[in-house]
Amino acid sequence: MMMAATLLSFLLPLAGAIVLGFSGGRLGPRASAAIGVGSVGLAALATAWALLTFSGDSQGFTLWTWVSVGEFQPTMGVVVDRLSLVMMSIITGVGFLIHLFAVWYMVGEAGITRFYAWMNLFVFSMLVLVLADNLLLLFLGWEGVGLCSYGLIGYYYQNEANGRAAFKAFIVTRTGDVFLALGLFLIFVELGTLDIGLVLEQAPRVWAEGSVTANLAALLVLGGALGKSAQVPLHTWLPDAMAGPTPVSALIHAATMVTAGVYLIARLNGLFLLAPDVMWLVGIIGALSLLLAAFAALAQTDIKRVLAYSTMSQIGYMFLALGVGAFDAAIFHLMTHAFFKALLFLSAGAVIISCHHEQDLSRLGGLWRKLPVAYAGFLAGGASLVALPLVTAGFFSKDEILWQAMASGHYGLFAAGLTGAVLTGLYTVRLILGIFHGQPRSDHARHPRPGTSPLRHHLPLAILAVLSTFVGAWLYPGLEVVFPPPPDDATNAGHTLFQFLATGAVLAGLALAGWLFLARRRWLDAKVGRGLGARLWILFNRAWGFDALFDRTLVRPWQALVRVLRFDFINLGMNLPAVIARLCNAGLVRSQDGQLRTYAKVMVFGATVILVGLVMTQGGGA
Amino acid sequence: MTGIPMEHGLILAVILFSLGLAGLMLRRSMLFVLMSLEVMLNAAALAFVVGSTAWNQPEGQAMFLLVITLAAAEASVGLALMIQLYQRFRSLELHEVSRMRG
Amino acid sequence: MELGFYLSGLVAVLATVGLISGSSPVHAVVYLIVSLIAVALVFFALGAPFAGALEIIVYAGAIMVLFVFVVMMLNLRPEAKRDPLWLRPGYWLGPSLLALVLLVALVALISDGQAGMTIDGELITARDIGLTLFGPWLIVVELAAILLLAALVTASHVGRRNKPRGNRNRGGTR
């Protein structure tokens, strides 16, 4: 029963994608929307059914053997345990709400069928990724989501910049995928299998803790995760990926695809536990991305870019949790983040559409009366993002992460997380104030058209808002059965005190933000306008110059190499016979001067030579 | 009555042939070229007859007949061509007729 | 007999030299006729009267008349006297040298031969030649006939009168 439900949950979006993909323009916008949203909706129902019939133990089901070459026999199989059910619920549930909102958002756009086809294909790939029982099938889903991300970022392909952004996303994540593929090779060579369960069983037997191969394998898998999850240094694609439609940003680049890296590391927890140094690296990268992105978010002018850096920062929290061994906390934060980030993106989408595609912060303002639903969404989501104490789901998950970090003894990581929390408060307040308060700074902001459709506009926002509150935290099943124990296992002694501390930090951050952006606005603007403040602002705006760095060290040399290789010297060698033939031709053509006398002279000359030769050699006896 | 050594006859033929050849290479007017050709053919015919009389066999003179026929045929066609040349180019200079160059 | 041979040979050579160095077409034709008749005399001296007669009748009598007719028809004038090109050594040195070398080579080839035959002037009559031609060497007659047929067709087609083609000329350096 449960297996059937699980299979339906990913086969339905696949069917939707195939129908839409092969419809060849015969389906109108309404029909495409119906199929696209309907398939994901049915998939959500199937997931709910699977949840209800879940027995509590993990179950596996093999569809067929994919490849059979000697010892290499990966199957097309699914495994359902609590972790995959949580992920499935997020993907189909939040996915369905986003699809519903997309009907309102994308009204009037060209190529709707293509949009829903890609979205359905994406849902299918992501479900394959989380349900796969072996790493090869997981890799299939991994690549599938990368492809769909490319297709959706470049959705407005008529503008060349969007195409380039899609390229950038694809290439940067591809770089990570190469590492992941190498990791898979290594795992197969060493452990003889790609089945996840077997890998986790065999790894401790074959590899000693901290051995070189274990470290290498974990490092390679981490490389793949970094690309997909947009962590330092493979993060440069995420802000540019905001060129796609906002529902795409909500689904792919906030709730699901970018969390695939977190899921991968969580799933392969046994592998990472064998490589403590790599775990430490995971934590460091998480902290680094967390801070880097938070600073960058402070200085962005585009709404969606602020949210993109915010996503990167929150995923940094998840990586931090993974790094200290708190896998459960990481997945918890993944779930709450999916709720409130999707809510934020959808609300941003509401603002953007209402203001005629205006995305620049410096041109918005004063919208809180005219766009009440979007305002409410931003408040709910933003509160969860800054982890407002006790009422929001974000508080519980972020607090759990920070608590585990401290319990594990990594005080540096803990401090980074705490600083990040303060900064989160800063940029979120800046964002909300910039959009909704103050005076409207452009015509678009003065005359917005709010969304009114209750089903497509209000309902998704309302449901996500409810989930962003503590209700969302309640919904989370503990995943202790799936994961090895986190650093803080038994003692909860200092936890309540700790929660006060965290609360204090968050409130301090909010107060600071309020003071800076409300009371001392002009002073702040003056500080940023010149001198050190201006330079810092530019540094943050450009996200610490990673783009420029990669451009100089990787892109330009590559292009120079391509230019050099255009000159094909082997081709020159192959042209040599042709050149020689042409030279000989030019020479021989000179002898054809059209004069009869010349020809006669040459013939006589030839005859003479032969004759003289005969005379010499045969001595006249002829 | 001493005979004529065959070599002398052949040498006469060779001298005439070389003269005809020189004329062929040296002259620019087509008429003279054709006449030099006639001289060469004649020299070859002379060689055949010398051989025939040296060996006292009539076959050489049968070949001589063929050579004369050939000369006649060649002369007629050559002269017809010369007429066409004159009609088109208004001159018989061979160096002006060099369009098959290159 | 020998005297006739050598004298006629000398005349033939001299006439040919005059032919290739002359400038007037009519004079050249006359030189050629003289050369042909001298060669016919050589045939008579060698004891091949039929060949000699044939030479005069066909060669000097028919072919040369063709030449005369053409010279007459085209109204050829003597070429300009002593055109400068003729005088330049670069012009006549090469071909003359080639012809000379060929001559020397052939003479050397002939002189080295050991045939050692002498022509003693015994007559080869028309009867002998006729028996050969209509006997074992019949193919010569047939070949000659076909050759003449081909020449006839060719000459009558190539030599036809074209209407003057004014501006459609594809001719040389006009």
CSV table of C-alpha atoms in Angstrom, one decimal, chain A residues 20-316:
chain,number,residue,atom,x,y,z
A,20,LEU,CA,3.2,18.5,-21.3
A,21,GLY,CA,6.5,18.0,-23.0
A,22,PHE,CA,5.1,16.1,-26.0
A,23,SER,CA,2.0,18.2,-26.4
A,24,GLY,CA,3.7,20.4,-28.9
A,25,GLY,CA,1.8,23.5,-28.2
A,26,ARG,CA,-1.6,21.9,-28.6
A,27,LEU,CA,-2.5,22.6,-25.0
A,28,GLY,CA,-3.6,26.1,-24.0
A,29,PRO,CA,-2.5,27.9,-20.8
A,30,ARG,CA,-5.4,26.7,-18.8
A,31,ALA,CA,-5.0,23.1,-19.7
A,32,SER,CA,-1.3,23.2,-19.1
A,33,ALA,CA,-1.8,24.7,-15.7
A,34,ALA,CA,-4.4,22.1,-14.9
A,35,ILE,CA,-2.2,19.3,-15.8
A,36,GLY,CA,0.9,20.8,-14.2
A,37,VAL,CA,-0.7,21.7,-10.9
A,38,GLY,CA,-2.9,18.6,-10.9
A,39,SER,CA,-0.1,16.2,-11.2
A,40,VAL,CA,1.8,17.7,-8.3
A,41,GLY,CA,-1.4,17.9,-6.3
A,42,LEU,CA,-2.1,14.3,-6.8
A,43,ALA,CA,1.5,13.5,-5.9
A,44,ALA,CA,1.0,15.4,-2.7
A,45,LEU,CA,-2.1,13.3,-1.9
A,46,ALA,CA,-0.2,10.2,-2.7
A,47,THR,CA,2.5,11.3,-0.3
A,48,ALA,CA,-0.1,12.0,2.4
A,49,TRP,CA,-1.4,8.5,1.9
A,50,ALA,CA,2.1,7.0,2.2
A,51,LEU,CA,2.5,9.0,5.4
A,52,LEU,CA,-0.7,7.6,6.8
A,53,THR,CA,0.2,4.0,5.9
A,54,PHE,CA,3.8,4.2,7.1
A,55,SER,CA,4.6,1.4,9.4
A,56,GLY,CA,7.6,3.0,11.1
A,57,ASP,CA,10.2,0.7,9.6
A,58,SER,CA,12.1,1.5,6.5
A,59,GLN,CA,11.0,-0.4,3.5
A,60,GLY,CA,12.7,-1.0,0.2
A,61,PHE,CA,11.3,-1.9,-3.2
A,62,THR,CA,13.2,-2.7,-6.3
A,63,LEU,CA,11.6,-2.0,-9.7
A,64,TRP,CA,14.2,-3.5,-11.9
A,65,THR,CA,17.9,-3.9,-12.3
A,66,TRP,CA,19.2,-1.0,-14.3
A,67,VAL,CA,22.6,-2.2,-15.4
A,68,SER,CA,24.2,-5.6,-14.9
A,69,VAL,CA,27.9,-5.7,-15.7
A,70,GLY,CA,29.9,-8.1,-13.6
A,71,GLU,CA,29.7,-6.9,-10.0
A,72,PHE,CA,28.2,-3.5,-11.0
A,73,GLN,CA,24.4,-4.0,-10.6
A,74,PRO,CA,22.6,-0.9,-9.6
A,75,THR,CA,18.9,-1.2,-9.5
A,76,MET,CA,16.0,1.2,-9.9
A,77,GLY,CA,14.8,0.9,-6.4
A,78,VAL,CA,13.2,3.1,-3.8
A,79,VAL,CA,13.7,3.0,-0.1
A,80,VAL,CA,11.2,4.7,2.2
A,81,ASP,CA,12.1,5.6,5.7
A,82,ARG,CA,11.4,8.6,7.9
A,83,LEU,CA,14.0,10.8,6.2
A,84,SER,CA,12.7,10.2,2.7
A,85,LEU,CA,9.1,10.7,3.9
A,86,VAL,CA,10.0,14.0,5.4
A,87,MET,CA,11.7,15.1,2.2
A,88,MET,CA,8.9,13.8,0.0
A,89,SER,CA,6.3,15.7,2.1
A,90,ILE,CA,8.3,18.9,1.7
A,91,ILE,CA,8.8,18.4,-2.0
A,92,THR,CA,5.2,17.6,-2.9
A,93,GLY,CA,3.5,19.7,-0.2
A,94,VAL,CA,5.4,22.9,-0.6
A,95,GLY,CA,5.8,22.1,-4.3
A,96,PHE,CA,2.0,22.0,-4.7
A,97,LEU,CA,1.5,25.3,-3.0
A,98,ILE,CA,4.1,26.9,-5.1
A,99,HIS,CA,2.5,25.4,-8.3
A,100,LEU,CA,-0.8,26.8,-7.2
A,101,PHE,CA,0.7,30.3,-6.7
A,102,ALA,CA,2.4,30.0,-10.0
A,103,VAL,CA,-0.9,29.9,-11.7
A,104,TRP,CA,-1.6,33.4,-10.5
A,105,TYR,CA,2.0,34.6,-11.0
A,106,MET,CA,2.5,33.4,-14.5
A,107,VAL,CA,-0.7,34.5,-16.0
A,108,GLY,CA,-0.1,36.0,-19.4
A,109,GLU,CA,3.4,34.7,-19.9
A,110,ALA,CA,4.5,33.0,-23.1
A,111,GLY,CA,5.3,29.3,-23.1
A,112,ILE,CA,3.3,28.2,-20.1
A,113,THR,CA,3.3,24.6,-21.2
A,114,ARG,CA,7.1,24.6,-21.2
A,115,PHE,CA,7.1,26.1,-17.7
A,116,TYR,CA,4.9,23.4,-16.2
A,117,ALA,CA,6.6,20.6,-18.1
A,118,TRP,CA,10.0,21.7,-16.6
A,119,MET,CA,8.4,22.1,-13.1
A,120,ASN,CA,6.9,18.6,-13.2
A,121,LEU,CA,10.1,17.1,-14.5
A,122,PHE,CA,11.8,18.8,-11.6
A,123,VAL,CA,9.5,17.4,-9.0
A,124,PHE,CA,10.0,14.0,-10.5
A,125,SER,CA,13.8,14.3,-10.4
A,126,MET,CA,13.9,15.6,-6.9
A,127,LEU,CA,11.7,12.7,-5.7
A,128,VAL,CA,13.9,10.2,-7.4
A,129,LEU,CA,16.8,11.8,-5.7
A,130,VAL,CA,15.4,11.5,-2.2
A,131,LEU,CA,13.8,8.1,-2.7
A,132,ALA,CA,16.7,6.4,-4.5
A,133,ASP,CA,18.1,3.3,-2.7
A,134,ASN,CA,21.5,3.4,-4.6
A,135,LEU,CA,23.9,6.2,-5.3
A,136,LEU,CA,23.6,5.9,-9.1
A,137,LEU,CA,19.9,6.5,-9.1
A,138,LEU,CA,20.4,9.3,-6.7
A,139,PHE,CA,22.9,10.7,-9.2
A,140,LEU,CA,20.3,10.5,-11.9
A,141,GLY,CA,17.9,12.5,-9.8
A,142,TRP,CA,20.8,14.9,-9.0
A,143,GLU,CA,21.6,15.6,-12.6
A,144,GLY,CA,17.9,15.8,-13.4
A,145,VAL,CA,17.3,18.6,-11.0
A,146,GLY,CA,20.4,20.4,-12.4
A,147,LEU,CA,18.9,20.1,-15.9
A,148,CYS,CA,15.5,21.4,-14.8
A,149,SER,CA,17.2,24.2,-12.9
A,150,TYR,CA,19.0,25.2,-16.1
A,151,GLY,CA,15.8,25.1,-18.1
A,152,LEU,CA,13.9,27.1,-15.6
A,153,ILE,CA,16.5,29.8,-14.9
A,154,GLY,CA,16.7,30.4,-18.6
A,155,TYR,CA,13.0,30.4,-19.0
A,156,TYR,CA,12.9,33.9,-20.3
A,157,TYR,CA,15.5,32.9,-22.9
A,158,GLN,CA,14.9,35.8,-25.2
A,159,ASN,CA,17.1,37.9,-22.9
A,160,GLU,CA,20.6,36.8,-23.3
A,161,ALA,CA,21.6,37.6,-19.8
A,162,ASN,CA,19.1,35.0,-18.5
A,163,GLY,CA,20.7,32.4,-20.8
A,164,ARG,CA,24.1,33.2,-19.4
A,165,ALA,CA,22.8,32.9,-15.8
A,166,ALA,CA,21.4,29.5,-16.6
A,167,PHE,CA,24.7,28.5,-18.1
A,168,LYS,CA,26.6,29.8,-15.0
A,169,ALA,CA,24.3,27.8,-12.7
A,170,PHE,CA,24.7,24.7,-14.8
A,171,ILE,CA,28.4,24.9,-15.2
A,172,VAL,CA,29.2,25.7,-11.5
A,173,THR,CA,26.9,22.9,-10.3
A,174,ARG,CA,28.4,20.6,-12.9
A,175,THR,CA,31.8,21.2,-11.5
A,176,GLY,CA,30.5,19.9,-8.2
A,177,ASP,CA,28.9,17.0,-9.9
A,178,VAL,CA,32.3,15.9,-11.3
A,179,PHE,CA,33.6,15.6,-7.8
A,180,LEU,CA,30.5,13.7,-6.8
A,181,ALA,CA,31.0,11.3,-9.7
A,182,LEU,CA,34.6,10.7,-8.7
A,183,GLY,CA,33.4,10.1,-5.2
A,184,LEU,CA,31.0,7.5,-6.5
A,185,PHE,CA,33.7,5.8,-8.4
A,186,LEU,CA,35.9,5.6,-5.4
A,187,ILE,CA,33.1,4.2,-3.2
A,188,PHE,CA,32.3,1.6,-5.8
A,189,VAL,CA,36.0,0.6,-6.2
A,190,GLU,CA,36.6,0.4,-2.5
A,191,LEU,CA,33.3,-1.0,-1.2
A,192,GLY,CA,32.1,-2.9,-4.3
A,193,THR,CA,28.5,-1.5,-4.1
A,194,LEU,CA,26.5,1.6,-4.6
A,195,ASP,CA,23.5,0.6,-2.6
A,196,ILE,CA,23.2,3.1,0.2
A,197,GLY,CA,22.4,0.7,2.9
A,198,LEU,CA,25.2,-1.6,2.0
A,199,VAL,CA,27.6,1.3,1.7
A,200,LEU,CA,26.8,2.5,5.2
A,201,GLU,CA,27.3,-1.0,6.4
A,202,GLN,CA,30.5,-1.8,4.6
A,203,ALA,CA,32.3,1.5,5.1
A,204,PRO,CA,33.3,1.1,8.7
A,205,ARG,CA,34.5,-2.4,7.9
A,206,VAL,CA,36.7,-1.4,5.0
A,207,TRP,CA,37.9,2.0,6.0
A,208,ALA,CA,39.4,2.9,9.3
A,209,GLU,CA,38.3,6.1,10.9
A,210,GLY,CA,40.3,8.9,9.5
A,211,SER,CA,42.0,6.9,6.8
A,212,VAL,CA,43.0,8.5,3.6
A,213,THR,CA,40.4,6.8,1.4
A,214,ALA,CA,37.6,7.6,3.8
A,215,ASN,CA,38.6,11.2,3.8
A,216,LEU,CA,39.0,11.3,0.1
A,217,ALA,CA,35.6,9.8,-0.5
A,218,ALA,CA,33.9,12.1,1.9
A,219,LEU,CA,35.7,15.1,0.5
A,220,LEU,CA,34.6,14.2,-3.1
A,221,VAL,CA,31.0,13.8,-2.0
A,222,LEU,CA,31.2,17.1,-0.1
A,223,GLY,CA,32.4,18.7,-3.4
A,224,GLY,CA,29.2,17.6,-5.1
A,225,ALA,CA,27.1,18.9,-2.2
A,226,LEU,CA,28.8,22.2,-2.3
A,227,GLY,CA,27.9,22.8,-5.9
A,228,LYS,CA,24.3,22.0,-5.5
A,229,SER,CA,23.8,23.8,-2.2
A,230,ALA,CA,25.6,26.9,-3.2
A,231,GLN,CA,28.1,27.0,-0.5
A,232,VAL,CA,31.6,28.6,-0.7
A,233,PRO,CA,33.3,28.3,-3.1
A,234,LEU,CA,30.7,27.0,-5.6
A,235,HIS,CA,28.1,29.5,-4.6
A,236,THR,CA,28.4,32.1,-7.3
A,237,TRP,CA,25.5,30.8,-9.4
A,238,LEU,CA,22.8,31.3,-6.9
A,239,PRO,CA,22.3,35.1,-7.0
A,240,ASP,CA,22.3,35.1,-10.7
A,241,ALA,CA,19.8,32.2,-10.8
A,242,MET,CA,17.2,34.7,-9.6
A,243,ALA,CA,16.8,35.6,-13.3
A,244,GLY,CA,14.2,32.9,-13.5
A,245,PRO,CA,10.5,33.3,-12.6
A,246,THR,CA,9.9,33.7,-8.9
A,247,PRO,CA,8.0,30.4,-8.3
A,248,VAL,CA,11.1,28.8,-9.7
A,249,SER,CA,13.3,30.6,-7.2
A,250,ALA,CA,10.9,29.6,-4.5
A,251,LEU,CA,10.7,25.9,-5.4
A,252,ILE,CA,14.2,25.1,-6.7
A,253,HIS,CA,16.4,27.7,-5.2
A,254,ALA,CA,15.0,27.9,-1.7
A,255,ALA,CA,13.0,24.9,-0.7
A,256,THR,CA,14.2,21.8,-2.5
A,257,MET,CA,17.1,21.7,-5.0
A,258,VAL,CA,19.6,23.6,-3.0
A,259,THR,CA,18.9,21.4,0.0
A,260,ALA,CA,19.9,18.3,-2.0
A,261,GLY,CA,23.4,18.7,-0.8
A,262,VAL,CA,22.3,18.7,2.8
A,263,TYR,CA,20.2,15.6,2.1
A,264,LEU,CA,23.1,13.8,0.5
A,265,ILE,CA,25.4,14.4,3.4
A,266,ALA,CA,22.7,13.5,5.9
A,267,ARG,CA,22.0,10.3,4.0
A,268,LEU,CA,25.7,9.3,3.9
A,269,ASN,CA,26.2,10.2,7.5
A,270,GLY,CA,28.0,7.0,8.2
A,271,LEU,CA,30.6,7.8,5.5
A,272,PHE,CA,31.2,11.3,7.0
A,273,LEU,CA,31.5,10.0,10.5
A,274,LEU,CA,34.5,8.0,9.3
A,275,ALA,CA,36.2,11.2,8.2
A,276,PRO,CA,36.2,13.6,11.1
A,277,ASP,CA,38.4,16.1,9.4
A,278,VAL,CA,36.0,16.4,6.5
A,279,MET,CA,33.2,16.9,8.9
A,280,TRP,CA,35.1,19.7,10.5
A,281,LEU,CA,35.6,21.1,7.0
A,282,VAL,CA,31.8,20.9,6.4
A,283,GLY,CA,31.2,22.9,9.5
A,284,ILE,CA,33.8,25.5,8.6
A,285,ILE,CA,32.4,25.9,5.1
A,286,GLY,CA,28.9,26.2,6.6
A,287,ALA,CA,30.1,29.0,9.0
A,288,LEU,CA,31.9,30.8,6.3
A,289,SER,CA,29.0,30.7,3.8
A,290,LEU,CA,26.7,31.8,6.6
A,291,LEU,CA,28.6,34.9,7.4
A,292,LEU,CA,29.7,35.8,3.9
A,293,ALA,CA,26.1,35.6,2.6
A,294,ALA,CA,24.7,37.5,5.5
A,295,PHE,CA,27.0,40.4,4.9
A,296,ALA,CA,26.3,40.3,1.2
A,297,ALA,CA,22.5,40.3,1.9
A,298,LEU,CA,23.0,43.6,3.7
A,299,ALA,CA,24.1,45.4,0.6
A,300,GLN,CA,21.8,44.1,-2.2
A,301,THR,CA,19.3,46.3,-4.0
A,302,ASP,CA,17.2,43.6,-5.7
A,303,ILE,CA,14.7,41.9,-3.5
A,304,LYS,CA,15.3,38.4,-4.9
A,305,ARG,CA,19.0,38.7,-4.5
A,306,VAL,CA,18.6,39.5,-0.8
A,307,LEU,CA,16.5,36.4,-0.5
A,308,ALA,CA,19.1,34.4,-2.5
A,309,TYR,CA,21.9,35.3,-0.2
A,310,SER,CA,19.6,34.6,2.7
A,311,THR,CA,19.1,31.1,1.4
A,312,MET,CA,22.8,30.6,1.1
A,313,SER,CA,23.2,31.8,4.6
A,314,GLN,CA,20.5,29.5,6.0
A,315,ILE,CA,22.0,26.5,4.2
A,316,GLY,CA,25.2,27.5,5.8
